């Protein structure tokens, strides 16, 4: 019998095996290595916040020589970095109103909110998406990913308007989905206005707690908080109920679990 084994083509030279530097670079750039880097960065940021306590800004006040547009820009950058490091946004919004007033405080707080959301979204997309997307196997995780990926602007707008959703969780959840940058940032800017404005006004009028503006702002905060608690309770009570056709109820209304049947005609728009 003829020998049919094939060897290297004449004149070809087999390349050398990848060196140690190449192997190390591949390991460092792997999805799980990048995810570990993201966790380390967030843990470091949280540690810095716990050590230096940026909430002291409320008591120490703003440098008197910084005012106007420079104050808005500086506070927005500080707001964005602190929010990425898990400083509660209500505290930052109150500080914006107390230090800059209603108008400048609202502008700085909204700019800082969009900056923080963009930084978190970019970090999650760059360092965490590739490792975490294969883990979206649960029924509810797939449903949430489908909402964020298929209806990005509407879903993120609802999340920002709903005061019970943690800011960081929404940012990194959207980063793991396939939502685009434009709907994410636009919905964040628009949906954050009501609650941000309420906290900023409350902070700017904290010295006169009986003023109409302060009472209206606090009333809005209380009502939205109670409404969020009621909605969360109703959603949690229905969370284990999925019909035989794959239809269930989530934070954004009725939805169809992927692979579990077709949604009735009246619910297909969601």
mmCIF file of C-alpha atoms in Angstrom:
data_model
loop_
_atom_site.group_PDB
_atom_site.id
_atom_site.type_symbol
_atom_site.label_atom_id
_atom_site.label_comp_id
_atom_site.label_asym_id
_atom_site.label_seq_id
_atom_site.Cartn_x
_atom_site.Cartn_y
_atom_site.Cartn_z
ATOM 1 C CA UNK A 1 0.000 0.000 0.000
ATOM 2 C CA UNK A 2 1.069 3.505 -0.682
ATOM 3 C CA UNK A 3 1.878 5.700 2.264
ATOM 4 C CA UNK A 4 -0.820 8.394 2.318
ATOM 5 C CA UNK A 5 0.546 10.290 5.323
ATOM 6 C CA UNK A 6 1.100 13.911 4.512
ATOM 7 C CA UNK A 7 3.892 15.934 6.035
ATOM 8 C CA UNK A 8 4.886 19.542 5.787
ATOM 9 C CA UNK A 9 4.867 20.964 2.297
ATOM 10 C CA UNK A 10 8.260 21.172 0.670
ATOM 11 C CA UNK A 11 10.023 24.367 1.585
ATOM 12 C CA UNK A 12 7.676 25.176 4.491
ATOM 13 C CA UNK A 13 9.051 25.676 7.975
ATOM 14 C CA UNK A 14 6.943 24.996 11.056
ATOM 15 C CA UNK A 15 6.649 28.061 13.253
ATOM 16 C CA UNK A 16 8.133 27.976 16.728
ATOM 17 C CA UNK A 17 5.757 27.380 19.620
ATOM 18 C CA UNK A 18 4.497 30.545 21.274
ATOM 19 C CA UNK A 19 6.916 31.880 23.814
ATOM 20 C CA UNK A 20 6.294 32.498 27.485
ATOM 21 C CA UNK A 21 5.522 36.178 26.898
ATOM 22 C CA UNK A 22 2.829 35.318 24.364
ATOM 23 C CA UNK A 23 1.255 32.756 26.670
ATOM 24 C CA UNK A 24 1.257 35.196 29.566
ATOM 25 C CA UNK A 25 -0.315 37.943 27.447
ATOM 26 C CA UNK A 26 -3.056 35.578 26.321
ATOM 27 C CA UNK A 27 -3.757 34.571 29.902
ATOM 28 C CA UNK A 28 -3.837 38.171 31.106
ATOM 29 C CA UNK A 29 -6.202 39.221 28.317
ATOM 30 C CA UNK A 30 -8.565 36.303 28.783
ATOM 31 C CA UNK A 31 -12.194 37.116 29.719
ATOM 32 C CA UNK A 32 -11.871 35.826 33.267
ATOM 33 C CA UNK A 33 -8.643 37.736 33.869
ATOM 34 C CA UNK A 34 -10.337 40.945 32.744
ATOM 35 C CA UNK A 35 -13.300 40.208 35.000
ATOM 36 C CA UNK A 36 -10.921 39.699 37.931
ATOM 37 C CA UNK A 37 -9.319 43.052 37.101
ATOM 38 C CA UNK A 38 -12.757 44.705 37.146
ATOM 39 C CA UNK A 39 -13.545 43.213 40.553
ATOM 40 C CA UNK A 40 -10.169 44.358 41.875
ATOM 41 C CA UNK A 41 -10.705 47.905 40.576
ATOM 42 C CA UNK A 42 -14.154 48.164 42.129
ATOM 43 C CA UNK A 43 -12.936 46.736 45.428
ATOM 44 C CA UNK A 44 -10.067 49.235 45.482
ATOM 45 C CA UNK A 45 -12.420 52.124 44.748
ATOM 46 C CA UNK A 46 -14.764 51.039 47.520
ATOM 47 C CA UNK A 47 -11.845 50.792 49.942
ATOM 48 C CA UNK A 48 -10.729 54.326 49.094
ATOM 49 C CA UNK A 49 -14.249 55.627 49.684
ATOM 50 C CA UNK A 50 -14.495 53.898 53.052
ATOM 51 C CA UNK A 51 -11.112 55.281 54.121
ATOM 52 C CA UNK A 52 -11.456 58.887 52.966
ATOM 53 C CA UNK A 53 -15.228 59.341 53.454
ATOM 54 C CA UNK A 54 -16.112 61.782 50.650
ATOM 55 C CA UNK A 55 -19.392 62.538 52.441
ATOM 56 C CA UNK A 56 -17.334 64.931 54.574
ATOM 57 C CA UNK A 57 -17.842 67.334 51.693
ATOM 58 C CA UNK A 58 -21.280 68.021 53.153
ATOM 59 C CA UNK A 59 -19.790 69.284 56.413
ATOM 60 C CA UNK A 60 -16.605 70.935 55.136
ATOM 61 C CA UNK A 61 -18.259 72.873 52.344
ATOM 62 C CA UNK A 62 -17.051 73.887 48.884
ATOM 63 C CA UNK A 63 -13.860 75.916 48.285
ATOM 64 C CA UNK A 64 -14.985 79.574 48.160
ATOM 65 C CA UNK A 65 -12.770 80.434 45.198
ATOM 66 C CA UNK A 66 -14.464 77.843 42.964
ATOM 67 C CA UNK A 67 -17.811 79.049 41.631
ATOM 68 C CA UNK A 68 -19.957 79.165 38.510
ATOM 69 C CA UNK A 69 -19.172 76.872 35.601
ATOM 70 C CA UNK A 70 -15.875 75.719 37.120
ATOM 71 C CA UNK A 71 -17.699 74.553 40.239
ATOM 72 C CA UNK A 72 -20.277 72.670 38.163
ATOM 73 C CA UNK A 73 -17.561 70.950 36.124
ATOM 74 C CA UNK A 74 -15.426 70.053 39.131
ATOM 75 C CA UNK A 75 -18.356 68.751 41.143
ATOM 76 C CA UNK A 76 -19.635 66.720 38.175
ATOM 77 C CA UNK A 77 -16.263 64.974 37.820
ATOM 78 C CA UNK A 78 -16.065 64.317 41.569
ATOM 79 C CA UNK A 79 -19.672 63.087 41.533
ATOM 80 C CA UNK A 80 -18.969 60.685 38.679
ATOM 81 C CA UNK A 81 -15.898 59.173 40.310
ATOM 82 C CA UNK A 82 -17.616 58.833 43.681
ATOM 83 C CA UNK A 83 -20.704 57.219 42.160
ATOM 84 C CA UNK A 84 -18.538 54.672 40.332
ATOM 85 C CA UNK A 85 -16.979 53.905 43.721
ATOM 86 C CA UNK A 86 -20.429 53.132 45.184
ATOM 87 C CA UNK A 87 -21.020 56.371 47.090
ATOM 88 C CA UNK A 88 -24.851 56.594 47.331
ATOM 89 C CA UNK A 89 -26.256 58.960 44.736
ATOM 90 C CA UNK A 90 -28.913 60.450 47.070
ATOM 91 C CA UNK A 91 -26.090 61.672 49.297
ATOM 92 C CA UNK A 92 -24.272 63.186 46.320
ATOM 93 C CA UNK A 93 -27.477 64.830 45.084
ATOM 94 C CA UNK A 94 -28.104 66.390 48.490
ATOM 95 C CA UNK A 95 -24.528 67.657 48.507
ATOM 96 C CA UNK A 96 -24.967 69.158 45.040
ATOM 97 C CA UNK A 97 -28.003 71.134 46.178
ATOM 98 C CA UNK A 98 -26.457 72.218 49.480
ATOM 99 C CA UNK A 99 -23.189 73.395 47.903
ATOM 100 C CA UNK A 100 -24.231 74.717 44.500
ATOM 101 C CA UNK A 101 -27.912 75.563 44.795
ATOM 102 C CA UNK A 102 -30.842 74.194 42.824
ATOM 103 C CA UNK A 103 -29.913 75.197 39.260
ATOM 104 C CA UNK A 104 -26.157 74.610 39.316
ATOM 105 C CA UNK A 105 -26.579 71.615 41.616
ATOM 106 C CA UNK A 106 -29.023 69.896 39.264
ATOM 107 C CA UNK A 107 -26.754 70.477 36.261
ATOM 108 C CA UNK A 108 -23.721 69.116 38.114
ATOM 109 C CA UNK A 109 -25.618 66.120 39.513
ATOM 110 C CA UNK A 110 -27.048 65.115 36.143
ATOM 111 C CA UNK A 111 -23.683 65.505 34.427
ATOM 112 C CA UNK A 112 -22.055 63.432 37.155
ATOM 113 C CA UNK A 113 -24.766 60.783 36.882
ATOM 114 C CA UNK A 114 -24.212 60.384 33.149
ATOM 115 C CA UNK A 115 -20.438 60.362 33.646
ATOM 116 C CA UNK A 116 -20.656 57.663 36.333
ATOM 117 C CA UNK A 117 -23.041 55.581 34.242
ATOM 118 C CA UNK A 118 -20.775 55.848 31.205
ATOM 119 C CA UNK A 119 -17.666 54.885 33.165
ATOM 120 C CA UNK A 120 -19.392 51.890 34.750
ATOM 121 C CA UNK A 121 -20.896 50.817 31.434
ATOM 122 C CA UNK A 122 -17.533 51.057 29.687
ATOM 123 C CA UNK A 123 -15.716 49.119 32.401
ATOM 124 C CA UNK A 124 -18.379 46.420 32.440
ATOM 125 C CA UNK A 125 -18.469 46.155 28.659
ATOM 126 C CA UNK A 126 -14.681 46.018 28.289
ATOM 127 C CA UNK A 127 -13.769 43.864 31.273
ATOM 128 C CA UNK A 128 -16.846 41.847 32.186
ATOM 129 C CA UNK A 129 -19.192 41.230 29.269
ATOM 130 C CA UNK A 130 -17.284 38.459 27.520
ATOM 131 C CA UNK A 131 -16.928 36.429 30.719
ATOM 132 C CA UNK A 132 -20.435 36.953 32.074
ATOM 133 C CA UNK A 133 -22.639 36.601 29.010
ATOM 134 C CA UNK A 134 -22.171 32.785 28.795
ATOM 135 C CA UNK A 135 -23.512 32.590 32.365
ATOM 136 C CA UNK A 136 -26.922 34.048 31.423
ATOM 137 C CA UNK A 137 -28.683 30.696 31.556
ATOM 138 C CA UNK A 138 -31.430 31.188 34.130
ATOM 139 C CA UNK A 139 -34.982 31.916 33.062
ATOM 140 C CA UNK A 140 -35.133 35.334 34.691
ATOM 141 C CA UNK A 141 -31.640 36.298 33.610
ATOM 142 C CA UNK A 142 -32.511 35.521 30.003
ATOM 143 C CA UNK A 143 -35.734 37.503 30.268
ATOM 144 C CA UNK A 144 -33.925 40.537 31.727
ATOM 145 C CA UNK A 145 -31.176 40.297 29.106
ATOM 146 C CA UNK A 146 -33.794 40.122 26.361
ATOM 147 C CA UNK A 147 -35.470 43.273 27.650
ATOM 148 C CA UNK A 148 -32.222 45.221 27.930
ATOM 149 C CA UNK A 149 -30.859 44.018 24.594
ATOM 150 C CA UNK A 150 -34.064 44.281 22.569
ATOM 151 C CA UNK A 151 -35.637 47.369 24.132
ATOM 152 C CA UNK A 152 -32.617 49.254 25.409
ATOM 153 C CA UNK A 153 -33.894 52.822 25.647
ATOM 154 C CA UNK A 154 -37.327 51.945 27.019
ATOM 155 C CA UNK A 155 -36.000 49.445 29.544
ATOM 156 C CA UNK A 156 -33.246 51.732 30.832
ATOM 157 C CA UNK A 157 -35.633 54.692 31.034
ATOM 158 C CA UNK A 158 -37.977 52.618 33.209
ATOM 159 C CA UNK A 159 -35.071 51.496 35.395
ATOM 160 C CA UNK A 160 -33.875 55.069 35.961
ATOM 161 C CA UNK A 161 -37.376 56.298 36.751
ATOM 162 C CA UNK A 162 -37.874 53.443 39.233
ATOM 163 C CA UNK A 163 -36.052 54.513 42.431
ATOM 164 C CA UNK A 164 -35.626 50.999 43.820
ATOM 165 C CA UNK A 165 -33.069 49.748 41.266
ATOM 166 C CA UNK A 166 -29.449 50.116 42.461
ATOM 167 C CA UNK A 167 -27.481 52.439 40.204
ATOM 168 C CA UNK A 168 -24.407 50.208 39.880
ATOM 169 C CA UNK A 169 -26.452 47.063 39.259
ATOM 170 C CA UNK A 170 -28.308 48.749 36.399
ATOM 171 C CA UNK A 171 -25.061 49.988 34.857
ATOM 172 C CA UNK A 172 -23.250 46.652 34.908
ATOM 173 C CA UNK A 173 -26.365 44.701 33.953
ATOM 174 C CA UNK A 174 -26.744 46.876 30.871
ATOM 175 C CA UNK A 175 -23.027 46.474 30.117
ATOM 176 C CA UNK A 176 -23.343 42.690 30.068
ATOM 177 C CA UNK A 177 -26.276 42.919 27.636
ATOM 178 C CA UNK A 178 -25.933 44.042 24.032
ATOM 179 C CA UNK A 179 -27.503 47.447 24.638
ATOM 180 C CA UNK A 180 -25.884 50.281 22.708
ATOM 181 C CA UNK A 181 -24.152 53.312 24.162
ATOM 182 C CA UNK A 182 -26.597 55.901 22.807
ATOM 183 C CA UNK A 183 -29.838 54.474 24.248
ATOM 184 C CA UNK A 184 -28.104 53.737 27.540
ATOM 185 C CA UNK A 185 -26.737 57.247 28.078
ATOM 186 C CA UNK A 186 -29.816 59.020 26.699
ATOM 187 C CA UNK A 187 -32.207 57.040 28.877
ATOM 188 C CA UNK A 188 -29.949 57.588 31.877
ATOM 189 C CA UNK A 189 -29.918 61.358 31.377
ATOM 190 C CA UNK A 190 -33.688 61.637 30.901
ATOM 191 C CA UNK A 191 -34.784 59.067 33.462
ATOM 192 C CA UNK A 192 -32.563 60.435 36.226
ATOM 193 C CA UNK A 193 -34.049 63.942 36.132
ATOM 194 C CA UNK A 194 -37.071 63.542 38.485
ATOM 195 C CA UNK A 195 -35.399 61.859 41.452
ATOM 196 C CA UNK A 196 -32.171 63.801 41.061
ATOM 197 C CA UNK A 197 -34.065 67.099 40.991
ATOM 198 C CA UNK A 198 -36.019 66.171 44.116
ATOM 199 C CA UNK A 199 -32.875 65.409 46.123
ATOM 200 C CA UNK A 200 -31.025 68.486 44.827
ATOM 201 C CA UNK A 201 -33.929 70.775 45.747
ATOM 202 C CA UNK A 202 -34.197 69.145 49.161
ATOM 203 C CA UNK A 203 -30.477 69.737 49.710
ATOM 204 C CA UNK A 204 -30.658 73.364 48.601
ATOM 205 C CA UNK A 205 -33.626 74.066 50.917
ATOM 206 C CA UNK A 206 -32.450 72.000 53.889
ATOM 207 C CA UNK A 207 -31.880 75.167 55.948
ATOM 208 C CA UNK A 208 -35.597 76.013 55.666
ATOM 209 C CA UNK A 209 -37.416 72.687 56.137
ATOM 210 C CA UNK A 210 -40.866 74.307 56.184
ATOM 211 C CA UNK A 211 -40.508 75.969 52.787
ATOM 212 C CA UNK A 212 -42.913 74.783 50.047
ATOM 213 C CA UNK A 213 -40.078 73.627 47.778
ATOM 214 C CA UNK A 214 -38.506 71.488 50.493
ATOM 215 C CA UNK A 215 -41.852 69.944 51.445
ATOM 216 C CA UNK A 216 -42.699 69.188 47.803
ATOM 217 C CA UNK A 217 -39.314 67.607 47.210
ATOM 218 C CA UNK A 218 -39.530 65.451 50.317
ATOM 219 C CA UNK A 219 -43.090 64.473 49.473
ATOM 220 C CA UNK A 220 -41.986 63.354 46.015
ATOM 221 C CA UNK A 221 -39.119 61.326 47.497
ATOM 222 C CA UNK A 222 -41.412 59.624 50.013
ATOM 223 C CA UNK A 223 -44.151 58.869 47.478
ATOM 224 C CA UNK A 224 -41.745 57.408 44.918
ATOM 225 C CA UNK A 225 -40.062 55.340 47.629
ATOM 226 C CA UNK A 226 -43.389 53.913 48.782
ATOM 227 C CA UNK A 227 -44.428 53.266 45.190
ATOM 228 C CA UNK A 228 -41.162 51.467 44.506
ATOM 229 C CA UNK A 229 -41.647 49.289 47.572
ATOM 230 C CA UNK A 230 -45.196 48.364 46.498
ATOM 231 C CA UNK A 231 -44.094 47.515 42.951
ATOM 232 C CA UNK A 232 -41.163 45.454 44.243
ATOM 233 C CA UNK A 233 -43.487 43.539 46.563
ATOM 234 C CA UNK A 234 -45.944 42.784 43.749
ATOM 235 C CA UNK A 235 -43.177 41.683 41.409
ATOM 236 C CA UNK A 236 -41.647 39.407 44.038
ATOM 237 C CA UNK A 237 -45.051 37.833 44.740
ATOM 238 C CA UNK A 238 -45.437 36.961 41.059
ATOM 239 C CA UNK A 239 -41.826 35.990 40.419
ATOM 240 C CA UNK A 240 -42.413 32.256 40.576
ATOM 241 C CA UNK A 241 -45.431 32.333 38.262
ATOM 242 C CA UNK A 242 -44.784 31.511 34.618
ATOM 243 C CA UNK A 243 -47.649 30.216 32.528
ATOM 244 C CA UNK A 244 -47.560 27.132 30.312
ATOM 245 C CA UNK A 245 -46.996 29.315 27.261
ATOM 246 C CA UNK A 246 -43.864 30.836 28.792
ATOM 247 C CA UNK A 247 -45.625 34.073 29.790
ATOM 248 C CA UNK A 248 -44.710 35.750 33.063
ATOM 249 C CA UNK A 249 -44.572 39.060 34.803
ATOM 250 C CA UNK A 250 -41.459 41.113 35.391
ATOM 251 C CA UNK A 251 -40.467 44.637 36.239
ATOM 252 C CA UNK A 252 -41.498 45.860 32.799
ATOM 253 C CA UNK A 253 -44.798 44.004 32.554
ATOM 254 C CA UNK A 254 -45.623 40.782 30.766
ATOM 255 C CA UNK A 255 -42.873 38.997 28.910
ATOM 256 C CA UNK A 256 -42.197 35.690 27.241
ATOM 257 C CA UNK A 257 -39.409 33.470 28.502
ATOM 258 C CA UNK A 258 -37.210 32.482 25.510
ATOM 259 C CA UNK A 259 -38.081 29.060 24.155
ATOM 260 C CA UNK A 260 -41.269 28.724 26.195
ATOM 261 C CA UNK A 261 -43.996 29.457 23.634
ATOM 262 C CA UNK A 262 -45.498 32.499 21.971
ATOM 263 C CA UNK A 263 -46.776 35.581 23.737
ATOM 264 C CA UNK A 264 -50.495 36.321 23.344
ATOM 265 C CA UNK A 265 -51.328 38.990 20.800
ATOM 266 C CA UNK A 266 -52.176 41.641 23.368
ATOM 267 C CA UNK A 267 -48.707 41.412 24.963
ATOM 268 C CA UNK A 268 -46.435 41.256 21.937
ATOM 269 C CA UNK A 269 -45.620 44.951 22.024
ATOM 270 C CA UNK A 270 -43.664 44.663 25.251
#
